[in-house]
Coordinates of C-alpha atoms and ligand atoms in Angstrom, one line a residue:
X10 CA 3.2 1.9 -12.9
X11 CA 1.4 -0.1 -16.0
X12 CA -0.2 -3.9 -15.9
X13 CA 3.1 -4.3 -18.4
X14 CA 5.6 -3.5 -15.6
X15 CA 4.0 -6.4 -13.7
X16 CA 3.3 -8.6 -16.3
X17 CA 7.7 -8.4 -17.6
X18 CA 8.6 -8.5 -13.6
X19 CA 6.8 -11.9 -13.4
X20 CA 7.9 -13.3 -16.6
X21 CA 11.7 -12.5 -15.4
X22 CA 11.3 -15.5 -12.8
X23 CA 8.7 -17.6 -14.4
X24 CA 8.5 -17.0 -18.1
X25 CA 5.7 -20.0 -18.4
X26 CA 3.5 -18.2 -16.1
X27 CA -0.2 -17.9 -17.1
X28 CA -0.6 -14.5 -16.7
X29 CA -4.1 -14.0 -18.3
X30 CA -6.3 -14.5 -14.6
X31 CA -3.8 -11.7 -13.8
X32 CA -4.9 -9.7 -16.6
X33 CA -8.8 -10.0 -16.0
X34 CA -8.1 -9.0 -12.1
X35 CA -6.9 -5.8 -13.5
X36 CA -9.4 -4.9 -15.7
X37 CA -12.0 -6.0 -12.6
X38 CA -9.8 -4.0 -9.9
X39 CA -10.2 -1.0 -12.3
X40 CA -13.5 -1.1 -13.3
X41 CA -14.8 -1.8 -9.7
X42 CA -12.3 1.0 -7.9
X43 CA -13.4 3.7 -10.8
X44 CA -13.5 6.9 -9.7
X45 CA -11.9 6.7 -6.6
X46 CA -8.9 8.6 -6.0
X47 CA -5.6 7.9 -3.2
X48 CA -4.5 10.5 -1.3
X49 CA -1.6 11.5 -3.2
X50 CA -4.2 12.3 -6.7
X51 CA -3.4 9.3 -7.8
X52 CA -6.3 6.3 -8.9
X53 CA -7.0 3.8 -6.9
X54 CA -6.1 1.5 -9.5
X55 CA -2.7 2.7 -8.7
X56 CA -2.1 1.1 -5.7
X57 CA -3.5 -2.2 -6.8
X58 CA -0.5 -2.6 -9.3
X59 CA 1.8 -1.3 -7.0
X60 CA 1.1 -3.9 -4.3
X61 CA 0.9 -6.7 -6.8
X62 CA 4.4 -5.6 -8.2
X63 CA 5.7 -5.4 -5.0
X64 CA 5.0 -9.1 -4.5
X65 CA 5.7 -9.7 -7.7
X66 CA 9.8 -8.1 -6.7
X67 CA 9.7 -10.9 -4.2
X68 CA 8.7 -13.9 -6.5
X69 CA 5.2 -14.6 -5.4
X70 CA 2.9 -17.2 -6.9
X71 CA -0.2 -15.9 -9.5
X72 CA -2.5 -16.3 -6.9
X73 CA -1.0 -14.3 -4.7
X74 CA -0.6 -11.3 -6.9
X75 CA -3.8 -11.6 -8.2
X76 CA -5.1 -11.1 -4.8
X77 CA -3.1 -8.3 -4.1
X78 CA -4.4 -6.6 -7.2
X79 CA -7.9 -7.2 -5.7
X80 CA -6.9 -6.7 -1.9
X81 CA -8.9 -3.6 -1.7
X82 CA -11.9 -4.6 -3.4
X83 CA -14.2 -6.1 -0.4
X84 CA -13.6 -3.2 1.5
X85 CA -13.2 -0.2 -1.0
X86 CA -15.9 -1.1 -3.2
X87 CA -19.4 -2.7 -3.7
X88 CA -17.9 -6.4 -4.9
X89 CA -18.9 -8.9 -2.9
X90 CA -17.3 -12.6 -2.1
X91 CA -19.6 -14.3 -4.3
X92 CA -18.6 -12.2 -7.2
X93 CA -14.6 -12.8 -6.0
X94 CA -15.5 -16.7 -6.1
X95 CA -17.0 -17.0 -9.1
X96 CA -14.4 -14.8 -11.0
X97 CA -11.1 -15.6 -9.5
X98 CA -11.9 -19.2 -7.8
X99 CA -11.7 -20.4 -4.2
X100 CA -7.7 -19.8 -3.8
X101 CA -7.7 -16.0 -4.8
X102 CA -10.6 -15.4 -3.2
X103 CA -9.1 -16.8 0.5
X104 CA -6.4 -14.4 0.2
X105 CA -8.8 -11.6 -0.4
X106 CA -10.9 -12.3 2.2
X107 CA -7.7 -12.8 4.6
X108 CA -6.6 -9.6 3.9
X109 CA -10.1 -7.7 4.4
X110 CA -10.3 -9.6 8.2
X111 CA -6.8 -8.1 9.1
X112 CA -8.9 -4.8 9.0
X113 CA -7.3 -1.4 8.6
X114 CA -7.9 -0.8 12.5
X115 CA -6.1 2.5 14.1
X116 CA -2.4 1.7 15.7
X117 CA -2.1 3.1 18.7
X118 CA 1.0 1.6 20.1
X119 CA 1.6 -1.9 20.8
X120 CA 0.2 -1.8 24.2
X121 CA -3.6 -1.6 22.4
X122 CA -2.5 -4.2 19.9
X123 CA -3.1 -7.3 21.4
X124 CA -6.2 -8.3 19.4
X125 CA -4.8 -7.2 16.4
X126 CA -1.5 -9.4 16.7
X127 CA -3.6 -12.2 17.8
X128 CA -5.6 -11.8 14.3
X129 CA -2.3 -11.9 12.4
X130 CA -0.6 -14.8 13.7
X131 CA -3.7 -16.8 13.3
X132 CA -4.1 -15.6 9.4
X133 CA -0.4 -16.3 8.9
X134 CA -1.0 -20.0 10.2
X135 CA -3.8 -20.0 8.0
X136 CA -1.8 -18.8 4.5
X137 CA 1.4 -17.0 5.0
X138 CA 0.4 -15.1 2.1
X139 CA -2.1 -13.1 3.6
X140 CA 0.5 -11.6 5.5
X141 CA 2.8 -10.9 2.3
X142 CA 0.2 -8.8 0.2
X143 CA -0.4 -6.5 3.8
X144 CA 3.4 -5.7 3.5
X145 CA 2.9 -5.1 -0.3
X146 CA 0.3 -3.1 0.4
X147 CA 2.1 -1.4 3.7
X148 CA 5.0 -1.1 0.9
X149 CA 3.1 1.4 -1.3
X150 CA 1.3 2.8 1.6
X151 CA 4.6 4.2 2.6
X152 CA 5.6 5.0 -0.6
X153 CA 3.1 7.6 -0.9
X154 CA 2.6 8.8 3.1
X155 CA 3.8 12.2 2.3
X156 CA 0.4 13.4 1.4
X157 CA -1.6 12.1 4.6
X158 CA -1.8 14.5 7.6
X159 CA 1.3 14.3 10.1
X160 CA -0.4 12.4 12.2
X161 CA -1.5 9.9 10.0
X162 CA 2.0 9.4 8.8
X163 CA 3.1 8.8 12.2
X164 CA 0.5 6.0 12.7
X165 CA 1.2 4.0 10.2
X166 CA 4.8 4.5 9.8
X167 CA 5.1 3.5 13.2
X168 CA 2.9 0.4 13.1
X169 CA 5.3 -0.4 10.2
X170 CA 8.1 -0.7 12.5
X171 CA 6.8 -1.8 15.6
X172 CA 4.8 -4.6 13.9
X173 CA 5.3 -5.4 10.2
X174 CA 8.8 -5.2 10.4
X175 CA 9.6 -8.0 13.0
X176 CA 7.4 -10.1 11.9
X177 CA 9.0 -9.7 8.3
X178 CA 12.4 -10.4 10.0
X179 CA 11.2 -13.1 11.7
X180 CA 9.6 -14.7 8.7
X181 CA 13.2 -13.8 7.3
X182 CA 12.2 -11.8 4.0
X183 CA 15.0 -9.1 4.3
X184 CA 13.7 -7.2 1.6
X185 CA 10.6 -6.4 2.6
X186 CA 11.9 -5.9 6.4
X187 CA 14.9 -3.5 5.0
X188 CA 12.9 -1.8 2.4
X189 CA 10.0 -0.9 4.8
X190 CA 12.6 -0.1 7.3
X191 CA 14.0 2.6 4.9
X192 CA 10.6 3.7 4.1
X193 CA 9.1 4.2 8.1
X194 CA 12.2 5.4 9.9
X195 CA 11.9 9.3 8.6
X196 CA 8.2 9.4 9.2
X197 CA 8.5 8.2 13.4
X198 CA 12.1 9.1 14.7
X199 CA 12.2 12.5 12.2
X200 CA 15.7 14.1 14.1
X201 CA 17.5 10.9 14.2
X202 CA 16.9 9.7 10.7
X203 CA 18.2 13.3 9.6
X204 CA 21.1 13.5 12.1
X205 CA 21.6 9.7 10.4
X206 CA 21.5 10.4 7.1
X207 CA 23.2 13.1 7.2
X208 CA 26.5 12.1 9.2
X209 CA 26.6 8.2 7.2
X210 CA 25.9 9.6 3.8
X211 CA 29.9 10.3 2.9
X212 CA 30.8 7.3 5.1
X213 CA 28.6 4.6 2.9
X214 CA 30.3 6.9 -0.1
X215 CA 33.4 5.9 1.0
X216 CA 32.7 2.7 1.7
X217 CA 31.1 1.9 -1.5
X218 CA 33.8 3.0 -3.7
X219 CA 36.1 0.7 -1.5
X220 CA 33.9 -2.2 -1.6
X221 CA 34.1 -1.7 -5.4
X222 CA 37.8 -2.1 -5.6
X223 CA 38.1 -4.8 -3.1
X224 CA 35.3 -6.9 -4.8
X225 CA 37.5 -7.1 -8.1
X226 CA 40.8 -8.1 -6.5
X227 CA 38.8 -11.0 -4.6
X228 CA 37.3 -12.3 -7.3
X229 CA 40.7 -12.9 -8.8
X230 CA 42.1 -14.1 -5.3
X231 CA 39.3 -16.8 -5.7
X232 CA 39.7 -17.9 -9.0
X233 CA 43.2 -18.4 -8.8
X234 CA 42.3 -20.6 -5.6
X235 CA 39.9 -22.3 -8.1
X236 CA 36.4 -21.2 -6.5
X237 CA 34.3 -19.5 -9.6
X238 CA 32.3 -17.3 -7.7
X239 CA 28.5 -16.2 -8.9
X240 CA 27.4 -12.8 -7.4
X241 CA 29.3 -10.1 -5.6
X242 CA 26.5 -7.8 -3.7
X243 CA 27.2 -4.9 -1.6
X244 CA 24.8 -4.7 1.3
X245 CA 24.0 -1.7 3.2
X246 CA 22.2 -2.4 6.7
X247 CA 18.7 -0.2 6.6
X248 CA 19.4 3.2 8.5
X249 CA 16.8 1.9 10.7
X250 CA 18.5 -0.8 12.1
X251 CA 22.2 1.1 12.6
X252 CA 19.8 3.4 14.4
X253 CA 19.1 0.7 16.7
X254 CA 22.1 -1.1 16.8
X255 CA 23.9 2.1 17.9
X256 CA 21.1 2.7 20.4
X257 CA 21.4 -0.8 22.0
X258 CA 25.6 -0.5 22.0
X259 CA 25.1 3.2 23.3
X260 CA 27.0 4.4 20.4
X261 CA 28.2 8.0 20.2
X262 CA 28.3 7.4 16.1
X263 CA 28.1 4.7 13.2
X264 CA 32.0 4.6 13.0
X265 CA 32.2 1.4 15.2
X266 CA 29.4 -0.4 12.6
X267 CA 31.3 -2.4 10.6
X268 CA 28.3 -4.1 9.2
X269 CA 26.9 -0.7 8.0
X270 CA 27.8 -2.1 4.4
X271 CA 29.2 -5.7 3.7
X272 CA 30.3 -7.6 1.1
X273 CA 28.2 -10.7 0.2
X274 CA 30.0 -13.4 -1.8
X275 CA 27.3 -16.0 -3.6
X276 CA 29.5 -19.1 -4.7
X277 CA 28.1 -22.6 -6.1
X278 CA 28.4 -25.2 -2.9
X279 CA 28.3 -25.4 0.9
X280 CA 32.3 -26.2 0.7
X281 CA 33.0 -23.5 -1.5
X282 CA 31.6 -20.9 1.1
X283 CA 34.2 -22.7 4.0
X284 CA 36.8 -22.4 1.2
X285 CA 36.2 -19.2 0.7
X286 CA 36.4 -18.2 4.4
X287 CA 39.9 -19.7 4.3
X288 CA 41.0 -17.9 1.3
X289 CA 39.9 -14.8 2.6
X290 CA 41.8 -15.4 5.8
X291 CA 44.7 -16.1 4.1
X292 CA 45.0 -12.9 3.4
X293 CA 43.3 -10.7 5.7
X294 CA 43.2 -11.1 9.4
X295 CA 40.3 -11.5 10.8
X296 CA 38.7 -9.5 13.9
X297 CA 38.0 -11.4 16.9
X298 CA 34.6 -12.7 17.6
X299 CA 33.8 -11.9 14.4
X300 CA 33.4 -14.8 12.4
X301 CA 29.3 -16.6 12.4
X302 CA 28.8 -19.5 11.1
X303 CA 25.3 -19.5 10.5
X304 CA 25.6 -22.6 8.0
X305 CA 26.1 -24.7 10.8
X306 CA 23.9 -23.1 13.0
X307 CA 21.3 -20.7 11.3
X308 CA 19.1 -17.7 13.0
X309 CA 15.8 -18.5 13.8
X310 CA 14.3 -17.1 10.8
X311 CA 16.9 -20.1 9.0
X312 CA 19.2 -17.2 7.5
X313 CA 22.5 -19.1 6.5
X314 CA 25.5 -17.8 6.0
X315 CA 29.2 -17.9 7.2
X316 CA 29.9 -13.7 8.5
X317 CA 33.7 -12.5 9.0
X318 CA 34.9 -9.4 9.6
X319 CA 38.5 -8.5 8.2
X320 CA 41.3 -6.0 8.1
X321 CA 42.0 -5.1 4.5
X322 CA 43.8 -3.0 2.5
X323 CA 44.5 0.5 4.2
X324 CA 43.2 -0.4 7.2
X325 CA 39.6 -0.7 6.1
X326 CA 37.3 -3.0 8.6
X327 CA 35.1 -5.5 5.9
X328 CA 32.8 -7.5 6.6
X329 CA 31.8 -10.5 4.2
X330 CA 28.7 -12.8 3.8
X331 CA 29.3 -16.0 1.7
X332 CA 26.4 -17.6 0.7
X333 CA 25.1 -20.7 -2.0
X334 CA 22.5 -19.1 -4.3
X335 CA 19.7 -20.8 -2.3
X336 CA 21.4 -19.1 1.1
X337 CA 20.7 -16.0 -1.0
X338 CA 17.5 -16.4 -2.2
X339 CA 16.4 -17.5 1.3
X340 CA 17.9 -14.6 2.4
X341 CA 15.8 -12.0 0.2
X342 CA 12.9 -13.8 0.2
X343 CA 12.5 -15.7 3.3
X344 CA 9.3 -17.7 3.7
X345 CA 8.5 -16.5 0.1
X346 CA 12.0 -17.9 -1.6
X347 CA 10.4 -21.5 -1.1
X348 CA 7.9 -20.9 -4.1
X349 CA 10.3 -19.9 -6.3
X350 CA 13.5 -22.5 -5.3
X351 CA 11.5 -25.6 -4.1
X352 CA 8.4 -26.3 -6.3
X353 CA 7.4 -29.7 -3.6
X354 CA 7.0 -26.6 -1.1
X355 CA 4.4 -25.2 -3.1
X356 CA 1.6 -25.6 -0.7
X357 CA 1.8 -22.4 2.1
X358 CA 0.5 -24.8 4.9
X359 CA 2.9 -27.1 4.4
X360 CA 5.7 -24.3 4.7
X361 CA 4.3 -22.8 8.2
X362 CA 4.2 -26.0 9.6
X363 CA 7.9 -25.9 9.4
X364 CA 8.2 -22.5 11.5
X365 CA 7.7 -24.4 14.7
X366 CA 8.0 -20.8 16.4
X367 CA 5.3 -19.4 14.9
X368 CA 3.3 -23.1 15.6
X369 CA 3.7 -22.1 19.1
X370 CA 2.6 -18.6 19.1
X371 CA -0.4 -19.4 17.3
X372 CA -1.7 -22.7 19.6
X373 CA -1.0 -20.8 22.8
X374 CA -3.3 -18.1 21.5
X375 CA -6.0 -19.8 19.8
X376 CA -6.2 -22.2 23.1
X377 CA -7.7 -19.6 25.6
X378 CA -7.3 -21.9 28.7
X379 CA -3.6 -21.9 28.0
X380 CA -1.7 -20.7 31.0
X381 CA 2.4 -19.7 31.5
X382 CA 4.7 -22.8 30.0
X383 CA 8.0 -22.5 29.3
X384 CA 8.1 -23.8 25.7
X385 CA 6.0 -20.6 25.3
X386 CA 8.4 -18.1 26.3
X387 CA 11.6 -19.3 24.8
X388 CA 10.4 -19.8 21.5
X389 CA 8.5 -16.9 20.9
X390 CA 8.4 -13.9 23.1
X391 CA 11.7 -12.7 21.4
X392 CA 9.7 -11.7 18.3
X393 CA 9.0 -8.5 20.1
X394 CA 12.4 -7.5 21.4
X395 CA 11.5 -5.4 24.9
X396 CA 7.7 -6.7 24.8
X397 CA 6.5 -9.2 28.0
X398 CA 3.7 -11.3 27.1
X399 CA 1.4 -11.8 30.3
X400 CA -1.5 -13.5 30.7
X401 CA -4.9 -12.8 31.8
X402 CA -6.4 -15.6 34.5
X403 CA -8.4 -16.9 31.5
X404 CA -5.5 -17.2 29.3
X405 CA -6.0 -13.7 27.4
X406 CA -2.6 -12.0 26.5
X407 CA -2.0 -9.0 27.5
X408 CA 1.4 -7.3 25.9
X409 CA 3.3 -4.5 27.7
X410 CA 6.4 -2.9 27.9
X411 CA 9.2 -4.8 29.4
X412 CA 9.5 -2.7 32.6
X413 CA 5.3 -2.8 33.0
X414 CA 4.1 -4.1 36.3
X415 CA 0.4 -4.8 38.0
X416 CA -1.3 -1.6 37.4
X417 CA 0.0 -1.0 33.5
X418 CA -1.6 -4.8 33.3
X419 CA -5.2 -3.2 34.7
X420 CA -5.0 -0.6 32.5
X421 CA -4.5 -2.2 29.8
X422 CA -7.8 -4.5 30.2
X423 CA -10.0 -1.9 31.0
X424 CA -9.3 1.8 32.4
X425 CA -12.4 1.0 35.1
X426 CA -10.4 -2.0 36.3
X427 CA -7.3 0.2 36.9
X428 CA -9.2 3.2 38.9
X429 CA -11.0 0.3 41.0
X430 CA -7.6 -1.7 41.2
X431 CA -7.0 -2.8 45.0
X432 CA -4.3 -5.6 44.3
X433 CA -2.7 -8.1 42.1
X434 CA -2.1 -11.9 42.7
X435 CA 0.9 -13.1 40.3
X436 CA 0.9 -16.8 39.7
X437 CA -1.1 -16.9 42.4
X438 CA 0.3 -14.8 44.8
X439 CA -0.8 -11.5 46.4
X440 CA 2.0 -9.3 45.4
X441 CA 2.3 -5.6 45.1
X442 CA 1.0 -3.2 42.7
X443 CA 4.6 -2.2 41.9
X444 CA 6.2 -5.4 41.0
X445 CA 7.7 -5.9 37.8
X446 CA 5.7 -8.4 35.6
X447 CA 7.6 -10.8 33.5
X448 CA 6.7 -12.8 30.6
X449 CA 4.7 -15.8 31.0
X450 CA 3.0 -14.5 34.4
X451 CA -0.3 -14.9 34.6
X452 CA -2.0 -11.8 36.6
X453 CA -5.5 -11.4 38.6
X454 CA -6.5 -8.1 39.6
X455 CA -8.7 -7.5 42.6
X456 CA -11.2 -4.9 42.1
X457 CA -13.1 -2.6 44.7
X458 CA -16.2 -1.8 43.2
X459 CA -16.9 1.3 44.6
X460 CA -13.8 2.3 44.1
X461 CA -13.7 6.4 42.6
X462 CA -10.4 7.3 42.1
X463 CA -6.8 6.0 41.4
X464 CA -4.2 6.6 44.2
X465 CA -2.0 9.3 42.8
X466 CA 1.4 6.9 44.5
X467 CA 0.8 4.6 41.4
X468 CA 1.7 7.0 38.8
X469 CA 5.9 6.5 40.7
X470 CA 5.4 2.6 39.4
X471 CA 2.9 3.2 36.2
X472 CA 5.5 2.4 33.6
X473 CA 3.4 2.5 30.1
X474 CA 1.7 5.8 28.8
X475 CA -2.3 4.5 28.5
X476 CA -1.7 3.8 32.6
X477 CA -0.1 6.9 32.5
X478 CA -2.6 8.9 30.7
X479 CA -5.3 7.1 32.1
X480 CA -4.2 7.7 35.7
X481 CA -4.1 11.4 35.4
X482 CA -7.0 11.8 33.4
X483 CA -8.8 10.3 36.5
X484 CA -7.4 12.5 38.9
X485 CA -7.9 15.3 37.3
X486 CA -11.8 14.4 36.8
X487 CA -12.3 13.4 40.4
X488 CA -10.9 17.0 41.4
X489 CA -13.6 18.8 39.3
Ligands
MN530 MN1 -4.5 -1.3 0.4

């Protein structure tokens, strides 16, 4: 990777871009990270460019990839934010900054995380682009894991997954949630990546070659129905996600996946897309409970697109995607598409205000007195698929495993608070230590202070491993 490789990937989508502030970040980033090497032998200066390519792939503005050039430098080397302002301006210089509070803390599962996802929701109110150069950088960090210690891989790949990933989805930049996807999956679930891979490779083969053909023969069927179509693409879902998908169905294999690989049609207007849909059905039946039309009502992360899912030729199950070009762009990019296709947009506050989810996830934790409320959990406790959010009796939230109940919640505040744990009140109520929380339940523990050891019943309703851990770890010490 060269400065050039950046410099042509940004003058591909915005050939009047200034690209000389760009230019003097480089020479800055290398000069400042000089000497120090990554992992993998490479130099440092390395995984500046990649990450500010990587943004570059998903149409970012200057400042953004300048930044990512220079995410490093505040923690990695002796620059300070003075020497950021005065060289890059206020703008750049945010983003940095951003980036270096994130921290590069150690992932330890989603039940320590709390903190840490409280952090990022509040920087992505502040700028969503702080949280765009971290997947950048998370991009390359994957790309080059193999040479970090097993363990290490495992960390980060998984905090990929568990965290990066949804929030990508949710932000709705399938790229970077696919791409990172592919990248994690083989480092965390090592046997069922392989198995995977193994039994879909001559499947997606097939498919491919299929997809091929077919793609010619409706081109023609829409231009004789007068629709000029503008892109055929041939998506393939990220192993990842068929790995959960057949998980969640209970699926044996990936044959019943139809969506493994779909064709996406790109067409010039929102009537063309219904148009299409008909011509398509004219000629191949559809499956039942097949056909979305997320035009009329889009996903929460505002995909659009109209879905169906058809018999074709030799029996082969299809499924198609039609889409206007900004559908498409929106779909790729997500949050980030708006700097490339709407130029009034520009500003990045003025684009989270319009992610009233995230709004919501970020008011209810910045206000600490917030208690359980409805709009709360319906919005945006989905994010995490399988997560509860509870609450602390001074609005703290704690997040746990779906199944969690009273004494994961006091373990997950402090290990002394579960060992001297002699009750819970939910909402109020005395309850026991066994009940199942539930999102939006604010929890009290009742403590006895000279409390020694944890009753060895608990570990029969101790759903999460730290109060797992935790709980046998202090047995065992009060027996020696
Ligand atoms: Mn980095």
């Amino acid at each position: 990777m060269t400065l050039p490789d950046v410099l042509t990937l940004i003058k591909e989508y915005k050939p009047e871009a200034d690209t000389s502030l760009l230019e003097l970040a480089y020479e800055f980033a290398a000069e400042a990270h000089k000497g120090q090497m990554r992992k993998n032998g490479e130099e440092y200066i390395q995984h500046c460019l990649a990450t500010a390519y990587r943004l570059a792939k998903i149409h970012m503005d200057e400042a953004t990839i300048i930044a990512g050039m220079l995410h490093d430098i505040l923690d990695e080397t002796s620059v300070s934010v003075d020497e950021l302002k005065k060289n890059f301006g206020p703008d750049v210089t945010q983003l940095v900054v951003g980036v270096s509070k994130l921290g590069n803390l150690k992932y330890r599962g989603i039940e320590r995380y709390a903190e840490d996802l409280r952090k990022m929701f509040v920087s992505i109110a502040q700028d969503i682009r702080i949280i765009l150069i971290k997947f950048a950088d998370r991009y390359h960090n994957l790309e080059t894991l193999s040479a970090l210690p097993r363990d290490k891989q495992y960390r980060i790949a998984r905090e990929v997954l568990e965290i990066y990933c949804p929030i990508a989805d949710r932000l709705g930049i399938w790229y970077m949630k696919s791409k990172l996807e592919d990248l994690a999956f083989p480092y965390v679930y090592v046997d069922e990546f392989y198995l995977l891979y193994v039994s879909s490779g001559p499947i997606l083969k097939g498919k491919e070659e299929y997809i091929e053909r077919l793609k010619d023969s409706v081109e023609e069927k829409l231009r004789e129905h007068g629709i000029q179509p503008i892109l055929f693409e041939r998506r393939v879902k990220s192993l990842y996600s068929v790995h959960k998908k057949m998980m969640k169905k209970g699926l044996p294999s990936i044959e019943g996946i139809y969506d493994i690989t779909a064709l996406r049609v790109v067409v010039p207007t929102v009537a063309d897309c219904y148009a299409v849909l008909g011509i398509i059905h004219q000629y191949w039946r559809p499956l039942p409970k097949r056909i979305k039309d997320y035009i009329a009502q889009p996903k929460a992360n505002n995909y659009r697109a109209l879905h169906t899912t058809v018999f074709c030729e030799k029996g082969e199950i299809v499924e198609f995607q039609i889409q206007t070009p900004e559908m498409h762009a929106q779909a790729k990019f997500g949050i980030a598409a708006h700097w490339h296709y709407d130029e009034s947009h520009k500003r990045s506050r003025q684009i989270t205000k319009n992610l009233d989810w995230l709004q919501e996830i970020v008011s209810v934790w910045k206000d600490k007195d917030a208690t359980a409320d409805e709009s709360f959990s319906a919005v945006t406790l989905d994010l995490f698929k399988n997560r509860i959010f509870v609450f602390t009796p001074k609005g703290d939230i704690i997040n746990l495993a779906e199944d969690a109940t009273s004494i994961d919640f006091a373990y997950a505040i402090h290990s002394d608070i579960g060992r001297r744990c002699a009750g819970a009140k939910i909402n109020n109520q005395l309850q026991p230590l066994s009940t199942r929380l539930h999102s939006g339940d604010v929890v009290e523990i009742m403590i006895e202070k000279n409390r020694k050891s944890p009753s060895p019943a608990w570990l029969e309703f101790a759903k999460t491993p730290l109060a797992r851990t935790k709980i046998r770890l202090q047995l065992r010490d009060n027996l020696l």
